[in-house]
Short mmCIF file of C-alpha atoms in Angstrom, two decimals:
data_model
loop_
_atom_site.label_atom_id
_atom_site.label_comp_id
_atom_site.label_asym_id
_atom_site.label_seq_id
_atom_site.Cartn_x
_atom_site.Cartn_y
_atom_site.Cartn_z
CA MET A 1012 59.02 76.96 33.92
CA GLY A 1013 58.87 77.46 30.19
CA ALA A 1014 57.55 80.73 28.85
CA ASN A 1015 54.55 79.42 26.88
CA ALA A 1016 50.79 79.09 27.35
CA SER A 1017 50.73 75.28 27.39
CA THR A 1018 53.29 75.12 30.19
CA PHE A 1019 51.32 77.64 32.21
CA HIS A 1020 48.09 75.69 31.69
CA LYS A 1021 49.72 72.46 32.85
CA THR A 1022 51.12 74.22 35.93
CA ILE A 1023 47.65 75.50 36.82
CA GLN A 1024 46.24 71.98 36.53
CA ASP A 1025 48.98 70.68 38.83
CA ILE A 1026 48.13 73.34 41.40
CA LYS A 1027 44.47 72.33 41.31
CA LYS A 1028 45.39 68.69 41.93
CA ASN A 1029 46.84 69.76 45.28
CA ASP A 1030 49.75 67.35 44.80
CA PRO A 1031 51.96 67.24 47.95
CA SER A 1032 55.05 67.02 45.73
CA LEU A 1033 54.32 70.49 44.36
CA SER A 1034 55.72 72.62 47.16
CA GLU A 1035 57.50 75.32 45.11
CA LEU A 1036 56.64 77.31 41.98
CA ASP A 1037 59.06 79.62 40.20
CA PHE A 1038 57.54 81.94 37.57
CA LYS A 1039 60.60 84.24 37.47
CA ASN A 1040 60.79 86.23 34.21
CA PHE A 1041 57.55 84.67 32.93
CA ALA A 1042 55.16 87.35 31.66
CA LEU A 1043 52.01 86.59 33.63
CA GLY A 1044 50.04 89.81 33.33
CA ASP A 1045 46.81 90.48 35.21
CA ALA A 1046 44.76 87.80 33.42
CA ARG A 1047 47.14 84.99 34.24
CA MET A 1048 47.56 86.31 37.77
CA GLN A 1049 43.80 85.95 38.19
CA THR A 1050 43.97 82.36 36.88
CA LEU A 1051 46.84 81.58 39.23
CA ALA A 1052 45.08 83.16 42.21
CA ASP A 1053 41.91 81.16 41.52
CA ALA A 1054 43.86 77.90 41.34
CA LEU A 1055 45.60 78.64 44.63
CA ARG A 1056 42.28 79.01 46.46
CA THR A 1057 41.95 75.23 46.74
CA ASN A 1058 45.64 74.45 47.24
CA ASN A 1059 47.34 73.88 50.56
CA THR A 1060 50.55 72.16 49.42
CA LEU A 1061 52.41 75.10 47.86
CA GLN A 1062 54.94 76.64 50.25
CA ARG A 1063 57.17 78.86 48.11
CA LEU A 1064 55.97 81.11 45.27
CA VAL A 1065 58.41 83.13 43.16
CA LEU A 1066 56.90 85.86 40.97
CA SER A 1067 59.99 87.98 40.26
CA ASN A 1068 59.84 90.11 37.13
CA THR A 1069 56.50 88.71 35.96
CA GLY A 1070 54.81 92.01 35.24
CA CYS A 1071 52.65 91.74 38.35
CA THR A 1072 50.82 95.04 38.88
CA SER A 1073 48.71 96.27 41.76
CA THR A 1074 45.70 94.60 40.08
CA GLY A 1075 47.39 91.21 40.00
CA LEU A 1076 48.61 91.63 43.54
CA ARG A 1077 45.08 92.42 44.72
CA GLN A 1078 43.93 89.09 43.30
CA LEU A 1079 46.80 87.19 44.90
CA SER A 1080 46.38 88.93 48.25
CA ASP A 1081 42.70 88.06 48.33
CA THR A 1082 43.61 84.42 47.78
CA LEU A 1083 46.23 84.43 50.52
CA VAL A 1084 43.67 85.75 52.96
CA ASN A 1085 40.52 83.99 51.79
CA SER A 1086 41.60 80.54 50.49
CA LEU A 1087 39.06 77.72 50.83
CA TYR A 1088 41.86 75.65 52.34
CA VAL A 1089 44.41 76.88 54.82
CA CYS A 1090 47.10 78.66 52.78
CA ASN A 1091 50.57 77.29 53.49
CA ILE A 1092 52.63 79.63 51.31
CA HIS A 1093 55.40 80.74 53.66
CA THR A 1094 57.72 82.39 51.11
CA LEU A 1095 56.55 84.96 48.56
CA VAL A 1096 59.02 86.64 46.20
CA LEU A 1097 57.69 89.65 44.27
CA ASP A 1098 60.98 91.32 43.30
CA ASN A 1099 61.17 93.68 40.32
CA ASN A 1100 57.48 94.11 39.61
CA PRO A 1101 55.64 97.44 39.05
CA ILE A 1102 53.64 97.11 42.25
CA GLY A 1103 54.05 100.70 43.38
CA PRO A 1104 52.35 102.40 46.34
CA ASP A 1105 48.93 101.20 45.15
CA GLY A 1106 50.00 97.57 45.27
CA ALA A 1107 51.51 98.05 48.71
CA GLN A 1108 48.02 98.23 50.22
CA TYR A 1109 47.39 94.64 49.11
CA VAL A 1110 50.73 93.54 50.57
CA ALA A 1111 49.61 95.14 53.83
CA MET A 1112 46.26 93.36 53.62
CA ALA A 1113 47.99 89.99 53.27
CA LEU A 1114 50.24 90.81 56.23
CA THR A 1115 47.38 91.99 58.40
CA SER A 1116 44.83 89.27 57.71
CA GLY A 1117 46.98 86.31 56.70
CA GLN A 1118 49.44 84.67 59.05
CA SER A 1119 51.17 82.09 56.82
CA LEU A 1120 53.96 84.20 55.32
CA ILE A 1121 57.39 83.85 56.90
CA THR A 1122 59.50 85.46 54.15
CA LEU A 1123 58.43 88.34 51.90
CA LYS A 1124 60.68 89.87 49.24
CA ILE A 1125 59.48 93.03 47.51
CA ASN A 1126 62.79 94.46 46.25
CA GLY A 1127 62.73 96.83 43.30
CA CYS A 1128 58.95 97.29 43.26
CA GLY A 1129 58.73 101.10 43.22
CA LEU A 1130 57.14 101.33 46.67
CA GLY A 1131 58.55 104.74 47.58
CA ASP A 1132 57.85 106.26 50.97
CA ASP A 1133 54.08 105.86 50.63
CA GLY A 1134 54.33 102.15 49.87
CA CYS A 1135 56.83 101.57 52.67
CA VAL A 1136 54.53 103.32 55.17
CA THR A 1137 51.65 101.10 54.06
CA VAL A 1138 53.64 97.86 54.30
CA CYS A 1139 54.93 98.81 57.75
CA ARG A 1140 51.40 99.51 58.86
CA GLY A 1141 50.49 95.97 57.86
CA MET A 1142 53.46 94.65 59.81
CA THR A 1143 52.28 96.26 63.04
CA SER A 1144 49.87 93.44 63.85
CA ASN A 1145 51.62 90.65 61.95
CA LYS A 1146 53.04 87.83 64.09
CA SER A 1147 54.34 85.38 61.47
CA LEU A 1148 56.69 87.23 59.10
CA LEU A 1149 60.35 86.77 60.02
CA THR A 1150 62.10 88.20 56.95
CA LEU A 1151 61.15 91.34 55.00
CA GLU A 1152 63.17 92.66 52.06
CA MET A 1153 62.41 96.13 50.63
CA GLY A 1154 65.64 96.99 48.83
CA SER A 1155 65.85 99.36 45.84
CA ASN A 1156 62.46 100.97 46.42
CA SER A 1157 63.39 104.68 46.61
CA ILE A 1158 62.54 104.70 50.31
CA GLY A 1159 63.60 107.89 52.09
CA ASP A 1160 63.50 109.20 55.61
CA ARG A 1161 59.70 109.23 55.82
CA GLY A 1162 59.61 105.55 54.97
CA ALA A 1163 62.44 104.90 57.41
CA ALA A 1164 60.39 106.61 60.12
CA ALA A 1165 57.61 104.10 59.45
CA VAL A 1166 60.15 101.29 59.73
CA GLY A 1167 61.23 102.66 63.10
CA ARG A 1168 57.65 102.73 64.35
CA MET A 1169 57.08 99.19 63.10
CA LEU A 1170 60.19 97.88 64.86
CA LYS A 1171 59.04 99.53 68.05
CA THR A 1172 55.89 97.39 68.17
CA ASN A 1173 56.65 94.24 66.14
CA GLU A 1174 58.23 91.60 68.36
CA HIS A 1175 58.59 88.85 65.75
CA ILE A 1176 60.58 90.09 62.75
CA GLU A 1177 64.13 88.73 62.60
CA GLY A 1178 65.54 90.01 59.31
CA LEU A 1179 65.11 93.28 57.40
CA SER A 1180 66.75 94.45 54.18
CA LEU A 1181 66.61 98.10 53.11
CA TRP A 1182 69.50 97.99 50.63
CA LYS A 1183 70.01 100.72 48.05
CA ASN A 1184 67.31 103.15 49.03
CA GLY A 1185 67.58 106.86 49.81
CA ILE A 1186 67.77 106.80 53.59
CA LEU A 1187 69.72 109.66 55.16
CA SER A 1188 70.81 110.40 58.73
CA ALA A 1189 67.30 111.30 59.89
CA GLY A 1190 66.08 107.91 58.68
CA ALA A 1191 68.91 106.19 60.54
CA LYS A 1192 67.81 108.00 63.68
CA SER A 1193 64.26 106.68 63.28
CA ILE A 1194 65.37 103.09 62.68
CA PHE A 1195 67.99 102.87 65.40
CA CYS A 1196 66.89 105.28 68.10
CA GLU A 1197 63.14 104.82 67.88
CA GLY A 1198 62.96 101.23 66.65
CA LEU A 1199 66.05 99.21 67.49
CA SER A 1200 66.66 100.92 70.81
CA VAL A 1201 63.71 98.88 72.13
CA ASN A 1202 63.31 96.05 69.58
CA ALA A 1203 64.82 92.74 70.69
CA SER A 1204 63.69 90.41 67.88
CA LEU A 1205 65.56 91.76 64.82
CA GLN A 1206 68.74 89.76 64.25
CA TRP A 1207 70.03 91.12 60.93
CA LEU A 1208 69.68 94.43 59.12
CA GLY A 1209 70.90 95.28 55.63
CA LEU A 1210 71.21 99.05 55.27
CA GLY A 1211 73.97 99.18 52.66
CA GLY A 1212 73.85 101.52 49.69
CA ASN A 1213 72.05 104.37 51.43
CA ALA A 1214 73.55 107.70 52.49
CA ILE A 1215 73.31 107.97 56.26
CA GLY A 1216 76.76 109.61 56.49
CA PRO A 1217 78.78 110.37 59.65
CA ASP A 1218 75.74 111.85 61.43
CA GLY A 1219 73.77 108.69 60.73
CA ALA A 1220 76.62 106.63 62.13
CA GLY A 1221 76.16 108.48 65.40
CA TRP A 1222 72.50 107.46 65.52
CA VAL A 1223 73.49 103.87 64.70
CA ALA A 1224 75.88 103.83 67.64
CA GLN A 1225 73.29 105.35 69.97
CA GLY A 1226 70.65 102.78 69.03
CA LEU A 1227 73.04 99.85 69.25
CA SER A 1228 74.08 100.85 72.76
CA THR A 1229 70.68 99.79 74.12
CA ASN A 1230 69.77 97.07 71.61
CA GLU A 1231 70.03 93.46 72.76
CA GLY A 1232 69.05 91.50 69.66
CA LEU A 1233 70.83 92.68 66.49
CA GLN A 1234 73.70 90.41 65.48
CA TRP A 1235 74.42 91.23 61.81
CA LEU A 1236 74.59 94.76 60.46
CA ALA A 1237 75.54 95.81 56.90
CA LEU A 1238 76.41 99.49 56.48
CA GLY A 1239 78.48 99.33 53.29
CA GLY A 1240 78.35 102.26 50.88
CA ASN A 1241 76.89 104.83 53.29
CA SER A 1242 79.57 107.53 53.07
CA LEU A 1243 80.45 107.11 56.74
CA ARG A 1244 84.07 108.21 56.27
CA ASP A 1245 86.52 108.36 59.20
CA GLU A 1246 84.18 110.48 61.29
CA GLY A 1247 81.50 107.83 61.08
CA ALA A 1248 83.99 105.04 61.74
CA VAL A 1249 84.98 106.74 65.00
CA LYS A 1250 81.33 106.79 66.09
CA ILE A 1251 80.80 103.14 65.23
CA ALA A 1252 84.00 102.27 67.09
CA SER A 1253 82.68 103.96 70.22
CA VAL A 1254 79.88 101.40 70.56
CA LEU A 1255 82.05 98.41 69.66
CA LYS A 1256 84.52 99.20 72.42
CA ASP A 1257 84.18 97.28 75.71
CA ASP A 1258 81.32 95.17 74.31
CA GLY A 1259 79.07 98.21 74.05
CA CYS A 1260 76.75 96.20 71.81
CA GLN A 1261 76.21 92.54 70.92
CA LEU A 1262 76.83 92.67 67.17
CA GLN A 1263 78.57 89.60 65.78
CA SER A 1264 79.08 90.88 62.22
CA ILE A 1265 79.47 94.38 60.84
CA GLY A 1266 80.07 95.45 57.25
CA LEU A 1267 81.70 98.84 56.72
CA GLY A 1268 82.91 98.46 53.14
CA GLY A 1269 82.94 101.24 50.57
CA ASN A 1270 82.68 104.04 53.12
CA GLY A 1271 85.78 106.09 52.38
CA ILE A 1272 87.47 104.93 55.59
CA THR A 1273 91.20 105.61 55.76
CA ASP A 1274 93.97 104.45 58.09
CA GLN A 1275 92.81 106.98 60.66
CA GLY A 1276 89.29 105.57 60.82
CA VAL A 1277 90.41 101.96 60.86
CA SER A 1278 92.73 102.70 63.78
CA TYR A 1279 89.68 103.47 65.95
CA ILE A 1280 87.83 100.35 64.75
CA ALA A 1281 90.86 98.16 65.44
CA LYS A 1282 91.47 99.58 68.91
CA ALA A 1283 87.79 99.18 69.79
CA LEU A 1284 88.07 95.47 69.03
CA TRP A 1285 90.88 95.06 71.57
CA SER A 1286 88.12 94.94 74.18
CA ASN A 1287 85.31 93.40 72.12
CA SER A 1288 84.38 89.75 72.56
CA TYR A 1289 81.32 89.61 70.25
CA ILE A 1290 82.43 90.63 66.75
CA GLU A 1291 83.18 87.58 64.60
CA SER A 1292 83.11 89.16 61.13
CA LEU A 1293 84.59 92.55 60.21
CA GLY A 1294 84.08 93.91 56.68
CA LEU A 1295 86.37 96.75 55.59
CA GLY A 1296 86.63 96.14 51.85
CA GLY A 1297 86.53 98.89 49.25
CA ASN A 1298 87.99 101.60 51.48
CA THR A 1299 91.41 103.31 51.31
CA ILE A 1300 93.28 101.35 53.97
CA SER A 1301 97.04 101.16 53.46
CA SER A 1302 100.02 99.77 55.37
CA GLU A 1303 99.48 102.01 58.39
CA GLY A 1304 95.93 100.77 58.81
CA CYS A 1305 97.13 97.19 58.49
CA GLU A 1306 99.50 97.75 61.40
CA HIS A 1307 96.50 98.63 63.55
CA LEU A 1308 94.60 95.58 62.31
CA SER A 1309 97.62 93.41 63.02
CA GLU A 1310 97.72 94.56 66.62
CA MET A 1311 94.01 93.87 66.89
CA LEU A 1312 94.50 90.33 65.60
CA LYS A 1313 97.14 89.72 68.25
CA ILE A 1314 94.79 90.77 71.05
CA ASN A 1315 91.24 90.01 69.93
CA LYS A 1316 89.84 86.53 70.59
CA SER A 1317 86.52 86.69 68.69
CA VAL A 1318 87.15 87.83 65.08
CA ARG A 1319 86.99 84.89 62.68
CA LYS A 1320 86.46 86.67 59.37
CA LEU A 1321 88.35 89.74 58.16
CA ILE A 1322 87.57 91.39 54.81
CA ILE A 1323 90.14 93.90 53.55
CA ALA A 1324 89.65 93.38 49.82
CA SER A 1325 89.95 96.26 47.34
CA ASN A 1326 91.94 98.66 49.49
CA VAL A 1327 95.43 100.06 48.79
CA ILE A 1328 97.44 97.51 50.76
CA GLU A 1329 101.01 97.02 49.53
CA ASP A 1330 103.75 94.63 50.69
CA ASP A 1331 104.33 96.17 54.12
CA GLY A 1332 100.62 96.11 54.86
CA ILE A 1333 100.01 92.48 53.95
CA LYS A 1334 103.14 91.56 55.93
CA ALA A 1335 101.66 93.24 59.00
CA ILE A 1336 98.44 91.26 58.57
CA ALA A 1337 100.51 88.08 58.19
CA ASP A 1338 102.31 88.81 61.45
CA GLY A 1339 98.96 89.19 63.19
CA LEU A 1340 97.91 85.78 61.87
CA THR A 1341 100.85 84.09 63.57
CA VAL A 1342 99.53 85.13 66.98
CA ASN A 1343 95.81 84.79 66.30
CA SER A 1344 94.38 81.29 66.64
CA GLN A 1345 90.71 82.06 65.92
CA ILE A 1346 90.56 83.64 62.47
CA THR A 1347 89.32 81.31 59.74
CA THR A 1348 88.72 83.68 56.79
CA LEU A 1349 90.90 86.39 55.26
CA LEU A 1350 89.71 88.10 52.07
CA ALA A 1351 92.51 90.33 50.75
CA ALA A 1352 91.87 90.30 47.00
CA GLY A 1353 92.22 93.37 44.83
CA ASN A 1354 95.14 94.92 46.73
CA PRO A 1355 98.44 96.05 45.14
CA PHE A 1356 100.81 93.91 47.21
CA GLY A 1357 103.42 92.13 45.14
CA ASP A 1358 105.67 89.08 45.19
CA GLU A 1359 107.44 89.97 48.44
CA GLY A 1360 104.24 90.49 50.39
CA GLY A 1361 102.54 87.45 48.88
CA GLN A 1362 105.45 85.15 49.71
CA TYR A 1363 105.65 86.46 53.26
CA LEU A 1364 101.92 85.91 53.77
CA CYS A 1365 102.23 82.39 52.38
CA HIS A 1366 105.13 81.59 54.73
CA GLN A 1367 103.30 82.85 57.80
CA VAL A 1368 100.09 81.01 56.91
CA CYS A 1369 102.01 77.77 56.41
CA THR A 1370 104.26 77.98 59.45
CA GLY A 1371 102.64 80.27 62.02
CA ASN A 1372 98.87 79.93 61.71
CA LYS A 1373 96.77 76.80 62.21
CA SER A 1374 93.24 78.25 62.09
CA LEU A 1375 92.95 79.93 58.66
CA LEU A 1376 90.70 77.95 56.30
CA ILE A 1377 89.71 80.49 53.61
CA LEU A 1378 92.09 82.89 51.87
CA ASP A 1379 91.51 85.12 48.82
CA ILE A 1380 94.53 86.79 47.19
CA HIS A 1381 93.47 87.18 43.56
CA ASN A 1382 93.95 90.43 41.59
CA SER A 1383 97.09 91.47 43.46
CA ASN A 1384 100.32 92.67 41.85
CA MET A 1385 102.10 89.34 42.19
CA SER A 1386 103.79 87.93 39.12
CA GLU A 1387 102.28 84.79 37.61
CA GLY A 1388 105.21 82.55 38.45
CA ILE A 1389 105.31 83.64 42.09
CA GLU A 1390 101.55 83.34 42.57
CA ARG A 1391 101.53 79.85 41.04
CA GLY A 1392 104.30 78.87 43.43
CA ILE A 1393 102.35 80.28 46.37
CA VAL A 1394 99.28 78.26 45.35
CA GLU A 1395 101.35 75.07 45.34
CA LYS A 1396 102.98 75.90 48.67
CA LEU A 1397 99.63 76.64 50.34
CA ARG A 1398 98.17 73.45 48.94
CA SER A 1399 100.92 71.31 50.38
CA ASP A 1400 101.79 73.05 53.65
CA SER A 1401 98.78 75.04 54.93
CA LYS A 1402 95.50 74.13 56.61
CA LEU A 1403 93.45 75.99 53.99
CA SER A 1404 90.33 74.42 52.52
CA LEU A 1405 89.45 77.27 50.10
CA LEU A 1406 91.90 79.50 48.21
CA GLY A 1407 91.05 82.35 45.87
CA SER A 1408 93.65 82.75 43.13
CA HIS A 1409 93.54 82.91 39.34
CA TYR A 1410 95.90 79.93 39.42
CA GLY A 1411 93.97 77.68 41.77
CA ARG A 1412 91.01 75.37 41.21
CA ARG A 1413 87.74 76.56 39.71
CA ASP A 1414 85.86 75.69 42.90
CA HIS A 1415 88.66 77.09 45.12
CA ARG A 1416 89.02 73.84 47.06
CA ILE A 1417 92.44 72.80 48.26
CA ILE A 1418 93.07 69.28 46.98
CA ARG A 1419 95.79 67.20 48.60
CA GLY A 1420 97.13 63.70 48.12
CA GLY A 1421 97.65 63.80 44.34
CA ASP A 1422 94.04 64.46 43.29
CA ASN A 1423 93.35 66.24 39.99
CA ASP A 1424 93.95 69.93 40.61
CA GLU A 1425 91.85 71.24 37.66
CA LEU A 1426 93.81 74.48 37.46
CA LEU A 1427 91.81 77.51 36.40
CA ASP A 1428 92.63 79.09 33.05
CA ALA A 1429 92.28 82.78 33.90
CA THR A 1430 91.98 83.70 30.21
CA LYS A 1431 88.90 81.51 29.65
CA THR A 1432 87.01 81.16 32.92
CA PRO A 1433 85.51 84.11 34.85
CA TYR A 1434 86.82 84.39 38.38
CA MET A 1435 84.47 83.98 41.34
CA SER A 1436 85.69 84.82 44.83
CA PRO A 1437 85.58 82.10 47.50
CA ALA A 1438 83.81 84.71 49.64
CA ARG A 1439 80.64 83.48 47.95
CA ARG A 1440 81.30 79.99 49.28
CA ASP A 1441 81.82 81.09 52.85
CA VAL A 1442 78.62 80.23 54.71
CA THR A 1443 78.09 82.67 57.55
CA VAL A 1444 76.80 81.23 60.80
CA ALA A 1445 73.53 83.14 60.88
CA PRO A 1446 69.88 82.70 61.74
CA ALA A 1447 67.85 80.54 59.36
CA THR A 1448 66.10 83.70 58.16
CA TYR A 1449 69.34 85.42 57.16
CA ARG A 1450 69.12 86.63 53.57
CA GLY A 1451 71.56 89.52 53.62
CA SER A 1452 74.85 89.58 51.78
CA GLU A 1453 77.78 91.76 52.68
CA THR A 1454 80.73 91.26 50.36
CA PHE A 1455 82.64 94.15 51.94
#
């Protein structure tokens, strides 16, 4: 909506009309302040058509949130707002008590996003306390809130008793190994409802990885787990591998990007997947995997029957490494996505990969090879070859289409001018098969 008083006034009037066509309101980046929040809250008291309310970066303080929370709980009509987005507001620990009040007394919310709201440990404890008796909320996002181990302990206690939550994001907080122990060994060891967990950008380290593995060994619900950027290193990778081996857990997707994992660590992950029939997506981007690690991944691809998405972007994979991956593709008939961008393989490796994809693999649909060390002429030739002879539907290359689609039959190719148009990886177009509540994103 426009950032002016007349637009706001008209929006308030529309809310009061209770028009069924008004199901979503987006005030993102509109400076509401406490006075306008009060006006909005009053208008919502007689509205039962609004379902999604976005208040990101509106200057909503604890005072404004108190007004909104009171409306959510005490509307004259039944409140039907199921999605509330409060990201990047100065709510703080004081405002968290009103979030908890809405969670405790109101039962309409299904999705709540409070990322970047300065909750800290105190605010996290308060929100989790409100979640203890809540039976409606399925997705809770509390990323970038300076939550530490004390807050994580509250999350663990909440997961131990809440049997309804399906998705939880705790991205980019300050959770260490002790916090990982609380979440996985106290909470997830008994919780069966949580399906996805975003824990990337914390610092649980190798010790935390051990607690993750211990909790996963008895968990029967978690399917998607993002652990990118947690300084796991090879020692942590070994611990994660121990629970992946022989179907020790039921995870379908795991993200381990940006963890300082080398060829040694990836060898354990790859060998664990020889006997794993659950993992469908494996994220290893942003590590230091080279040709030796790719040999282990190649052997895994030849044996494993479940992996459909492999992310090895931004490693140190040269020609021999990408060749090894290509050889694995010729045996594997399940993999549909390979993201290998940002690696230093050159013309020889790129051409070999292209040949194997075109002649030896019939399942691959998405491939990203941009930002390699291939020469322009060779990469353009590879794009043309893949377009004509492969089964790909999306291809990431600076010399492919803007939307990454593979067009066949003489259609306009709309080649991308790399000097004028910013590149966007086809990874963003790959829709993960996930629960309807899934809101996590794991690029690595």
